[in-house]
Amino acid sequence: MSLQPLNTETAESLPPVQRAGRITDTVHEALREAIFAGQLKPGTKLSVPALAKQLGVSRSPVREAVARLAQENLAVEETRRGAVVARIGTADLARLYEIREVLEGLATRLAVEHSGKKLVTELEGILREHRQAIDDHSAAAHTRADMRFHQVIREASGNPGLIELLKGLQAQVRLAMVTTTVTAGPVLALADHHAIFEAIRKADPEAAEQAARAHIARLRHNLEGVAKRT
Amino acid sequence: MSLQPLNTETAESLPPVQRAGRITDTVHEALREAIFAGQLKPGTKLSVPALAKQLGVSRSPVREAVARLAQENLAVEETRRGAVVARIGTADLARLYEIREVLEGLATRLAVEHSGKKLVTELEGILREHRQAIDDHSAAAHTRADMRFHQVIREASGNPGLIELLKGLQAQVRLAMVTTTVTAGPVLALADHHAIFEAIRKADPEAAEQAARAHIARLRHNLEGVAKRT
DNA sequence: AGCGATAAATCTACATGTAGAATTTACATG
DNA sequence: CATGTAAATTCTACATGTAGATTTATCGCT
């Protein structure tokens, strides 16, 4: 039951390390990664029998994994017609940012209220890496640092449901990025993160919430400016 | 494939009307309703074979429906151990209200920004019914009017993801209410709704957002006051 | 070549089979 | 009567079977 990489007709390639846990989870993760990597592009049909064959597992866990993708809004199901990878355009992305704006604001405020200097230290490290990524002109490292910054903050919020929702939103944003290449630019992102960090360091919940909201609002406005022109 | 009611050993009872759509959807809806009605209480094991037998369908759609409940946080899955109906206590509920506070605020502001007088008219009708429910001392009618008030507003927000999230939160709140009987009281709820309505009628987005947030914040504070005493 | 009809292939949605894990039950022992 | 233990039962997670819907391929006709 070793999973084979997508788009490969040939034999085994993953190490024989028995992945722990349920096959369903492994398949779900594999499909998510394939989607984020652009291997399964928006619009692609997610044929359960085909994927099962490619991955070397039965149809059951694939069916479950695809259903999960649909509930995460990474795929769209039509009855009796199967699922396709979701297409998230700039208009949809703007709607997602509306939600993210208030939720990131909330998470940041809660993080300041509950968390100590461990958070500050961790964010300092991430910002350092972020700066390095930009100096190196590494888009991949920039994205990684960007995502980790938000991840660390939301996980410090102490609200499990909030963490889950923000994870879900980030996944959708990641999918949107496969198609839409609209960013405010790494340098601006880092500047925003620095502002958020400063408010956290000063343990000012209100300022932190506002800075986080302003960050996402800026992303959204940038997006809407471009969308109008398209 | 006519679904039989839960907790019944005897024969058919639902009308022979062929419910349209997928069996999975019907089962999912049936389980949700059974949970909200308190027929499936928090902690109850959701045995797939047992439910399949009771509902007169095969295990496949039941399995899918239970998986969905888990993703909605109405059930909790443990690997190799199946799912149980989720137990949402006052502490969890407070966390949900933290999220709801900012999302209801957002939805209300967006509703004011996008929507016209149709919204105002509809809310007026709901508030009239709500007042009636309270005069009649009908808890059921109060709950229905309360839920509809929030439903109409969120659907006027024009943000599909936001609508979905708020629906999910409301479902979890409904489940919590099966166990926890902590309310600020119907009269206060109606007063809050009136305040929200007034801001909407005046087409004041900021005031509407603040009123909606204050409403949920009040519910949360009331809850936390009780939780401390428990 | 373009187009409609029809046949073949494919897929979804549901039903059913089953190994191995987890739980429950039965029963012996102190 | 409590408690450990082994047998029996039940369940999850995955594999597989299949009717009927949908899609794709084929082919005749213009």
Coordinates of C-alpha atoms (C1' of nucleotides) in Angstrom, one line a residue:
Chain A
M1 CA 0.0 0.0 0.0
S2 CA 2.9 2.3 -0.5
L3 CA 1.7 5.4 -2.2
Q4 CA 3.0 6.2 -5.6
P5 CA 3.5 9.7 -6.8
L6 CA 0.9 11.2 -9.0
N7 CA 1.5 11.4 -12.8
T8 CA 3.8 8.3 -12.7
E9 CA 3.0 5.1 -14.5
T10 CA 6.0 3.3 -13.2
A11 CA 6.6 1.3 -10.0
E12 CA 7.2 2.2 -6.4
S13 CA 9.2 5.2 -5.5
L14 CA 8.4 6.2 -2.0
P15 CA 10.6 4.6 0.7
P16 CA 9.3 1.4 2.1
V17 CA 8.7 3.3 5.4
Q18 CA 5.2 2.3 6.5
R19 CA 3.4 5.6 6.8
A20 CA 1.6 5.5 10.1
G21 CA -2.1 6.2 10.4
R22 CA -5.0 5.7 8.1
I23 CA -4.5 5.4 4.3
T24 CA -7.3 7.9 3.9
D25 CA -5.3 10.5 5.7
T26 CA -2.2 9.8 3.7
V27 CA -4.2 10.0 0.4
H28 CA -5.8 13.2 1.6
E29 CA -2.4 14.8 2.4
A30 CA -1.0 13.6 -1.0
L31 CA -3.8 15.1 -2.9
R32 CA -3.6 18.4 -1.0
E33 CA 0.1 18.6 -1.7
A34 CA -0.4 17.8 -5.4
I35 CA -3.0 20.5 -5.6
F36 CA -0.8 23.1 -3.9
A37 CA 2.2 22.1 -6.0
G38 CA 0.1 22.7 -9.1
Q39 CA 0.3 19.1 -10.2
L40 CA -3.5 18.9 -9.9
K41 CA -4.5 22.1 -11.5
P42 CA -7.9 23.9 -10.9
G43 CA -10.5 22.2 -13.0
T44 CA -8.8 18.8 -13.1
K45 CA -11.3 16.0 -12.6
L46 CA -10.6 13.9 -9.5
S47 CA -11.5 10.5 -10.8
V48 CA -11.6 8.1 -7.9
P49 CA -10.8 5.0 -9.8
A50 CA -8.0 6.7 -11.7
L51 CA -6.4 8.2 -8.5
A52 CA -6.8 4.9 -6.7
K53 CA -4.9 3.1 -9.4
Q54 CA -2.2 5.8 -9.5
L55 CA -1.7 5.7 -5.7
G56 CA -1.9 2.0 -5.5
V57 CA -4.8 1.8 -3.0
S58 CA -8.4 0.8 -3.2
R59 CA -11.2 3.3 -4.1
S60 CA -12.6 3.6 -0.6
P61 CA -9.9 5.8 1.0
V62 CA -9.6 7.9 -2.2
R63 CA -13.3 8.5 -2.1
E64 CA -13.1 9.7 1.5
A65 CA -10.1 11.9 0.8
V66 CA -11.8 13.6 -2.2
A67 CA -14.9 14.1 -0.1
R68 CA -12.8 15.9 2.5
L69 CA -11.2 18.1 -0.1
A70 CA -14.7 19.1 -1.2
Q71 CA -15.6 20.0 2.4
E72 CA -12.4 22.1 2.6
N73 CA -13.4 23.9 -0.5
L74 CA -10.3 22.7 -2.3
A75 CA -12.5 20.7 -4.7
V76 CA -16.0 21.2 -6.0
E77 CA -18.5 18.2 -6.2
E78 CA -21.3 18.0 -8.6
T79 CA -23.8 15.2 -8.0
R80 CA -23.3 12.1 -10.2
R81 CA -20.5 14.0 -11.9
G82 CA -17.6 13.7 -9.4
A83 CA -15.3 16.4 -8.1
V84 CA -12.8 18.8 -9.8
V85 CA -10.1 20.8 -8.2
A86 CA -11.6 24.1 -7.2
R87 CA -10.9 27.3 -9.1
I88 CA -10.4 30.2 -6.8
G89 CA -10.3 33.5 -8.7
T90 CA -9.4 37.0 -7.5
A91 CA -13.0 37.8 -6.7
D92 CA -13.3 34.7 -4.5
L93 CA -9.9 35.5 -2.9
A94 CA -11.1 38.9 -2.0
R95 CA -14.1 37.3 -0.2
L96 CA -11.7 35.0 1.7
Y97 CA -9.6 38.0 2.7
E98 CA -12.7 39.7 4.1
I99 CA -13.0 36.7 6.5
R100 CA -9.3 36.4 7.1
E101 CA -9.1 40.1 8.1
V102 CA -11.3 39.7 11.1
L103 CA -10.1 36.2 12.1
E104 CA -6.4 37.1 11.9
G105 CA -7.1 40.2 13.9
L106 CA -8.9 38.1 16.5
A107 CA -6.1 35.5 16.6
T108 CA -3.4 38.1 17.0
R109 CA -5.3 39.8 19.9
L110 CA -5.9 36.5 21.6
A111 CA -2.2 35.5 21.1
V112 CA -1.1 38.7 22.9
E113 CA -3.6 38.2 25.7
H114 CA -2.6 34.6 26.4
S115 CA 0.9 34.2 25.4
G116 CA 4.3 35.1 26.8
K117 CA 7.8 35.8 25.6
K118 CA 8.1 32.4 23.9
L119 CA 5.9 33.7 21.1
V120 CA 8.0 36.9 20.8
T121 CA 11.2 34.8 20.5
E122 CA 9.7 32.5 18.0
L123 CA 8.4 35.3 15.8
E124 CA 11.8 37.0 16.0
G125 CA 13.4 33.9 14.5
I126 CA 10.8 33.7 11.7
L127 CA 11.2 37.4 10.8
R128 CA 15.0 36.8 10.6
E129 CA 14.5 34.0 8.2
H130 CA 12.0 36.0 6.3
R131 CA 14.5 38.9 5.9
Q132 CA 17.1 36.3 4.7
A133 CA 14.6 34.8 2.2
I134 CA 14.0 38.2 0.7
D135 CA 17.8 39.0 0.6
D136 CA 18.3 35.7 -1.2
H137 CA 15.4 36.5 -3.6
S138 CA 14.0 33.0 -2.7
A139 CA 10.3 33.1 -3.3
A140 CA 9.9 29.7 -1.8
A141 CA 11.6 30.6 1.4
H142 CA 9.6 33.8 1.6
T143 CA 6.3 31.9 1.3
R144 CA 7.4 29.5 3.9
A145 CA 8.4 32.2 6.4
D146 CA 5.2 34.1 5.6
M147 CA 3.0 31.1 6.3
R148 CA 4.9 30.2 9.4
F149 CA 4.5 33.7 10.8
H150 CA 0.7 33.4 10.6
Q151 CA 0.7 29.8 11.8
V152 CA 2.7 30.5 15.0
I153 CA 0.4 33.4 15.8
R154 CA -2.9 31.5 15.3
E155 CA -1.6 28.6 17.3
A156 CA -0.8 31.0 20.2
S157 CA -4.5 32.1 20.2
G158 CA -5.6 29.2 22.3
N159 CA -8.8 28.8 20.4
P160 CA -8.9 25.5 18.5
G161 CA -11.8 26.3 16.3
L162 CA -10.1 29.6 15.3
I163 CA -6.9 27.8 14.4
E164 CA -8.8 25.3 12.3
L165 CA -10.7 28.0 10.4
L166 CA -7.5 30.0 9.7
K167 CA -5.8 26.8 8.5
G168 CA -8.7 26.2 6.1
L169 CA -8.5 29.7 4.8
Q170 CA -4.8 29.5 4.3
A171 CA -5.3 26.3 2.3
Q172 CA -7.7 28.1 0.0
V173 CA -5.4 31.0 -0.4
R174 CA -2.6 28.6 -1.3
L175 CA -4.8 27.0 -4.0
A176 CA -5.7 30.5 -5.3
M177 CA -2.0 31.2 -5.6
V178 CA -1.6 28.4 -8.1
T179 CA -3.6 30.4 -10.6
T180 CA -3.5 34.0 -9.4
T181 CA -0.1 35.6 -9.1
V182 CA -1.1 38.8 -7.3
T183 CA 1.0 39.7 -4.3
A184 CA 1.6 43.0 -2.6
G185 CA 5.3 41.9 -2.7
P186 CA 7.5 40.2 -0.2
V187 CA 9.0 43.5 1.1
L188 CA 5.7 45.0 2.0
A189 CA 4.6 41.7 3.6
L190 CA 7.7 41.7 5.8
A191 CA 7.1 45.3 6.8
D192 CA 3.5 44.4 7.8
H193 CA 4.7 41.4 9.8
H194 CA 7.2 43.7 11.5
A195 CA 4.4 46.0 12.5
I196 CA 2.4 43.1 13.9
F197 CA 5.4 41.8 15.7
E198 CA 6.1 45.2 17.3
A199 CA 2.6 45.3 18.7
I200 CA 2.9 41.8 20.0
R201 CA 6.3 42.6 21.6
K202 CA 4.7 45.6 23.3
A203 CA 1.9 43.3 24.5
D204 CA -0.6 45.7 23.1
P205 CA -3.7 43.6 22.1
E206 CA -5.6 46.4 20.4
A207 CA -2.6 47.5 18.3
A208 CA -1.8 43.9 17.5
E209 CA -5.4 43.2 16.3
Q210 CA -5.4 46.4 14.2
A211 CA -2.0 45.7 12.7
A212 CA -3.0 42.2 11.7
R213 CA -6.3 43.4 10.2
A214 CA -4.4 46.2 8.3
H215 CA -2.1 43.5 6.9
I216 CA -4.9 41.4 5.4
A217 CA -6.9 44.5 4.4
R218 CA -3.9 45.7 2.4
L219 CA -3.6 42.3 0.6
R220 CA -7.3 42.5 -0.2
H221 CA -7.2 46.1 -1.5
N222 CA -4.2 45.3 -3.6
L223 CA -6.2 42.4 -5.0
E224 CA -9.3 44.4 -5.7
G225 CA -7.3 47.0 -7.5
V226 CA -5.9 44.4 -9.8
A227 CA -9.3 42.6 -10.2
K228 CA -10.9 45.8 -11.4
R229 CA -8.4 46.2 -14.1
T230 CA -8.9 42.6 -15.4
Chain B
M1 CA -34.3 2.9 0.8
S2 CA -36.9 4.9 2.8
L3 CA -35.2 6.0 6.0
Q4 CA -36.6 4.8 9.2
P5 CA -36.6 7.1 12.3
L6 CA -33.9 6.5 14.8
N7 CA -34.7 4.5 18.0
T8 CA -37.5 2.6 16.3
E9 CA -37.3 -1.2 15.8
T10 CA -40.5 -1.3 13.8
A11 CA -41.3 -0.9 10.1
E12 CA -41.5 2.1 7.7
S13 CA -42.9 5.3 8.9
L14 CA -41.7 8.1 6.6
P15 CA -44.0 8.8 3.7
P16 CA -43.1 6.8 0.5
V17 CA -42.1 10.1 -1.0
Q18 CA -38.8 9.3 -2.6
R19 CA -36.4 11.8 -1.1
A20 CA -34.4 13.3 -3.9
G21 CA -30.7 13.5 -4.0
R22 CA -28.1 11.2 -2.5
I23 CA -28.7 8.8 0.4
T24 CA -25.6 10.2 2.0
D25 CA -27.1 13.6 2.2
T26 CA -30.4 12.3 3.6
V27 CA -28.6 10.3 6.3
H28 CA -26.4 13.3 7.1
E29 CA -29.4 15.5 7.6
A30 CA -31.2 12.8 9.6
L31 CA -28.2 12.4 12.0
R32 CA -27.9 16.2 12.4
E33 CA -31.5 16.5 13.3
A34 CA -31.3 13.6 15.7
I35 CA -28.3 15.3 17.4
F36 CA -30.0 18.7 17.6
A37 CA -33.2 17.0 18.9
G38 CA -31.2 15.4 21.7
Q39 CA -32.0 11.9 20.4
L40 CA -28.4 11.3 19.9
K41 CA -26.9 12.8 23.0
P42 CA -23.3 14.0 23.3
G43 CA -21.0 11.0 24.0
T44 CA -23.2 8.6 22.1
K45 CA -21.3 6.2 19.9
L46 CA -22.1 6.5 16.2
S47 CA -21.8 2.9 15.2
V48 CA -21.9 2.7 11.5
P49 CA -23.3 -0.8 11.2
A50 CA -26.0 -0.1 13.9
L51 CA -27.1 3.2 12.3
A52 CA -27.1 1.6 8.9
K53 CA -29.5 -1.1 10.1
Q54 CA -31.7 1.4 11.9
L55 CA -32.0 3.6 8.9
G56 CA -32.4 0.8 6.4
V57 CA -29.4 1.7 4.2
S58 CA -26.0 0.2 3.6
R59 CA -23.0 1.2 5.6
S60 CA -21.3 3.3 2.9
P61 CA -23.6 6.4 3.0
V62 CA -23.7 6.2 6.8
R63 CA -19.9 6.1 7.0
E64 CA -19.7 9.2 4.7
A65 CA -22.4 11.0 6.8
V66 CA -20.6 10.3 10.0
A67 CA -17.3 11.5 8.5
R68 CA -19.0 14.8 7.6
L69 CA -20.4 15.2 11.1
A70 CA -16.8 14.9 12.3
Q71 CA -15.6 17.6 9.9
E72 CA -18.4 19.9 11.1
N73 CA -17.3 19.3 14.7
L74 CA -20.6 17.7 15.6
A75 CA -18.9 14.4 16.2
V76 CA -15.4 13.5 17.4
E77 CA -13.5 10.7 15.7
E78 CA -10.8 8.6 17.3
T79 CA -8.8 6.3 15.1
R80 CA -9.9 2.7 15.1
R81 CA -12.4 3.6 17.7
G82 CA -15.1 5.3 15.7
A83 CA -17.0 8.5 16.3
V84 CA -19.1 9.8 19.2
V85 CA -21.4 12.8 19.3
A86 CA -19.3 15.8 20.3
R87 CA -19.6 17.2 23.8
I88 CA -19.5 21.0 23.7
G89 CA -19.2 22.5 27.2
T90 CA -19.4 26.1 28.3
A91 CA -15.7 26.7 27.9
D92 CA -15.9 25.5 24.3
L93 CA -18.9 27.5 23.7
A94 CA -17.1 30.6 24.9
R95 CA -14.4 30.0 22.3
L96 CA -17.1 29.6 19.6
Y97 CA -18.6 32.9 20.6
E98 CA -15.2 34.6 20.3
I99 CA -15.2 33.6 16.7
R100 CA -18.8 34.3 16.2
E101 CA -18.4 37.8 17.6
V102 CA -16.1 38.9 14.8
L103 CA -17.9 37.0 12.0
E104 CA -21.4 38.1 12.9
G105 CA -20.0 41.6 13.1
L106 CA -18.5 41.3 9.6
A107 CA -21.6 39.7 8.2
T108 CA -23.8 42.5 9.5
R109 CA -21.6 45.2 8.2
L110 CA -21.4 43.6 4.8
A111 CA -25.2 43.1 4.8
V112 CA -25.7 46.8 5.3
E113 CA -23.1 47.7 2.6
H114 CA -24.6 45.4 -0.1
S115 CA -28.3 45.1 0.8
G116 CA -31.3 47.2 0.3
K117 CA -34.7 47.6 1.9
K118 CA -35.7 44.0 1.3
L119 CA -33.5 43.0 4.2
V120 CA -35.1 45.6 6.4
T121 CA -38.6 44.4 5.6
E122 CA -37.7 40.8 6.2
L123 CA -36.0 41.5 9.5
E124 CA -39.0 43.5 10.6
G125 CA -41.2 40.5 10.0
I126 CA -38.9 38.2 12.0
L127 CA -38.7 40.7 14.9
R128 CA -42.5 40.8 14.9
E129 CA -42.6 37.0 15.2
H130 CA -39.9 37.1 17.8
R131 CA -41.9 39.5 20.0
Q132 CA -45.0 37.2 19.5
A133 CA -43.0 34.2 20.5
I134 CA -41.9 35.9 23.7
D135 CA -45.4 37.1 24.5
D136 CA -46.6 33.5 24.0
H137 CA -43.8 32.2 26.2
S138 CA -42.9 29.8 23.4
A139 CA -39.2 28.8 23.7
A140 CA -39.3 26.9 20.4
A141 CA -40.7 29.9 18.5
H142 CA -38.2 32.2 20.2
T143 CA -35.3 29.9 19.1
R144 CA -36.6 29.7 15.6
A145 CA -37.0 33.5 15.3
D146 CA -33.6 34.0 16.9
M147 CA -31.9 31.6 14.4
R148 CA -33.7 33.1 11.4
F149 CA -32.7 36.6 12.3
H150 CA -29.0 35.7 12.1
Q151 CA -29.6 33.5 9.1
V152 CA -31.2 36.3 7.1
I153 CA -28.4 38.7 7.9
R154 CA -25.6 36.4 7.1
E155 CA -27.2 35.5 3.8
A156 CA -27.4 39.1 2.9
S157 CA -23.6 39.4 3.4
G158 CA -22.9 38.2 -0.1
N159 CA -19.9 36.2 1.1
P160 CA -20.5 32.5 0.6
G161 CA -17.6 31.4 2.7
L162 CA -18.7 33.6 5.6
I163 CA -22.2 32.2 5.3
E164 CA -20.9 28.7 5.5
L165 CA -18.7 29.4 8.5
L166 CA -21.5 31.0 10.4
K167 CA -23.8 28.1 9.6
G168 CA -21.2 25.8 11.0
L169 CA -20.8 27.8 14.2
Q170 CA -24.6 27.9 14.7
A171 CA -24.8 24.1 14.3
Q172 CA -22.2 23.8 17.1
V173 CA -24.0 26.2 19.3
R174 CA -27.2 24.2 18.7
L175 CA -25.4 21.1 19.8
A176 CA -24.1 22.9 22.9
M177 CA -27.6 23.9 23.8
V178 CA -28.6 20.3 24.1
T179 CA -26.4 20.1 27.2
T180 CA -25.9 23.6 28.4
T181 CA -28.9 25.6 29.2
V182 CA -27.3 29.0 29.6
T183 CA -29.1 31.9 27.9
A184 CA -29.1 35.6 28.5
G185 CA -32.8 35.3 28.2
P186 CA -35.2 35.8 25.2
V187 CA -36.1 39.4 26.2
L188 CA -32.4 40.5 26.2
A189 CA -31.9 38.7 22.9
L190 CA -34.8 40.5 21.3
A191 CA -33.5 43.9 22.6
D192 CA -30.1 43.2 21.1
H193 CA -31.7 42.2 17.8
H194 CA -33.6 45.4 17.8
A195 CA -30.5 47.4 18.3
I196 CA -28.8 45.5 15.4
F197 CA -31.9 46.1 13.3
E198 CA -32.0 49.8 14.0
A199 CA -28.4 50.2 12.8
I200 CA -29.2 48.2 9.6
R201 CA -32.3 50.3 9.0
K202 CA -30.3 53.5 9.3
A203 CA -27.8 51.9 6.9
D204 CA -24.9 52.5 9.3
P205 CA -22.4 49.8 8.7
E206 CA -20.1 50.6 11.6
A207 CA -23.0 50.8 14.1
A208 CA -24.4 47.6 12.7
E209 CA -21.1 45.8 13.1
Q210 CA -20.7 47.1 16.6
A211 CA -24.2 46.1 17.6
A212 CA -23.8 42.6 16.3
R213 CA -20.5 42.2 18.0
A214 CA -21.9 43.5 21.3
H215 CA -24.8 41.0 21.0
I216 CA -22.5 38.0 20.8
A217 CA -20.1 39.5 23.3
R218 CA -22.9 39.7 25.8
L219 CA -23.8 36.1 25.2
R220 CA -20.2 35.1 25.8
H221 CA -19.8 37.2 29.0
N222 CA -23.0 35.8 30.4
L223 CA -21.6 32.4 29.7
E224 CA -18.2 33.0 31.2
G225 CA -19.9 34.4 34.3
V226 CA -21.8 31.2 34.8
A227 CA -18.8 29.0 33.8
K228 CA -16.7 30.6 36.6
R229 CA -19.4 29.7 39.2
T230 CA -19.6 26.0 38.0
Chain C
dA1 C1' -14.7 18.3 -42.7
dG2 C1' -19.0 18.9 -39.8
dC3 C1' -22.6 16.8 -37.3
dG4 C1' -25.8 13.7 -35.1
dA5 C1' -26.7 9.2 -33.5
dT6 C1' -25.2 5.3 -31.2
dA7 C1' -22.1 2.2 -29.0
dA8 C1' -18.3 1.6 -25.7
dA9 C1' -15.9 3.0 -21.8
dT10 C1' -15.9 5.2 -17.5
dC11 C1' -17.4 6.8 -13.3
dT12 C1' -20.4 7.8 -9.2
dA13 C1' -23.0 6.1 -5.5
dC14 C1' -24.2 2.6 -3.0
dA15 C1' -23.9 -2.4 -1.4
dT16 C1' -21.3 -5.9 0.5
dG17 C1' -17.0 -8.7 2.0
dT18 C1' -13.4 -9.1 5.5
dA19 C1' -8.8 -8.8 8.4
dG20 C1' -7.4 -7.2 12.4
dA21 C1' -8.3 -4.0 16.4
dA22 C1' -11.2 -2.8 20.2
dT23 C1' -14.8 -3.8 23.2
dT24 C1' -17.8 -6.6 25.6
dT25 C1' -19.0 -10.7 27.9
dA26 C1' -18.3 -14.9 30.5
dC27 C1' -16.1 -17.1 33.8
dA28 C1' -12.6 -18.5 36.9
dT29 C1' -10.0 -17.2 41.0
dG30 C1' -8.7 -15.0 45.2
Chain D
dC1 C1' -17.9 -9.5 45.7
dA2 C1' -13.9 -7.6 43.2
dT3 C1' -10.7 -8.7 39.6
dG4 C1' -8.0 -10.7 36.0
dT5 C1' -8.3 -13.2 31.7
dA6 C1' -9.8 -15.6 27.8
dA7 C1' -13.4 -16.2 24.5
dA8 C1' -17.0 -14.1 21.8
dT9 C1' -18.7 -10.1 19.7
dT10 C1' -18.6 -5.9 17.4
dC11 C1' -16.6 -2.5 14.8
dT12 C1' -13.4 0.3 11.9
dA13 C1' -10.9 0.7 7.8
dC14 C1' -10.1 -0.8 3.7
dA15 C1' -11.2 -3.8 -0.6
dT16 C1' -14.2 -5.1 -4.0
dG17 C1' -18.8 -5.7 -6.7
dT18 C1' -22.3 -3.4 -9.6
dA19 C1' -26.5 -0.7 -11.5
dG20 C1' -27.4 3.1 -13.8
dA21 C1' -25.8 7.8 -15.1
dT22 C1' -22.4 10.3 -17.7
dT23 C1' -18.8 10.9 -20.8
dT24 C1' -16.1 9.7 -24.6
dA25 C1' -15.3 7.3 -28.9
dT26 C1' -16.9 5.5 -33.2
dC27 C1' -19.2 5.8 -37.3
dG28 C1' -22.6 6.9 -40.8
dC29 C1' -24.3 10.7 -43.4
dT30 C1' -24.3 14.9 -45.6

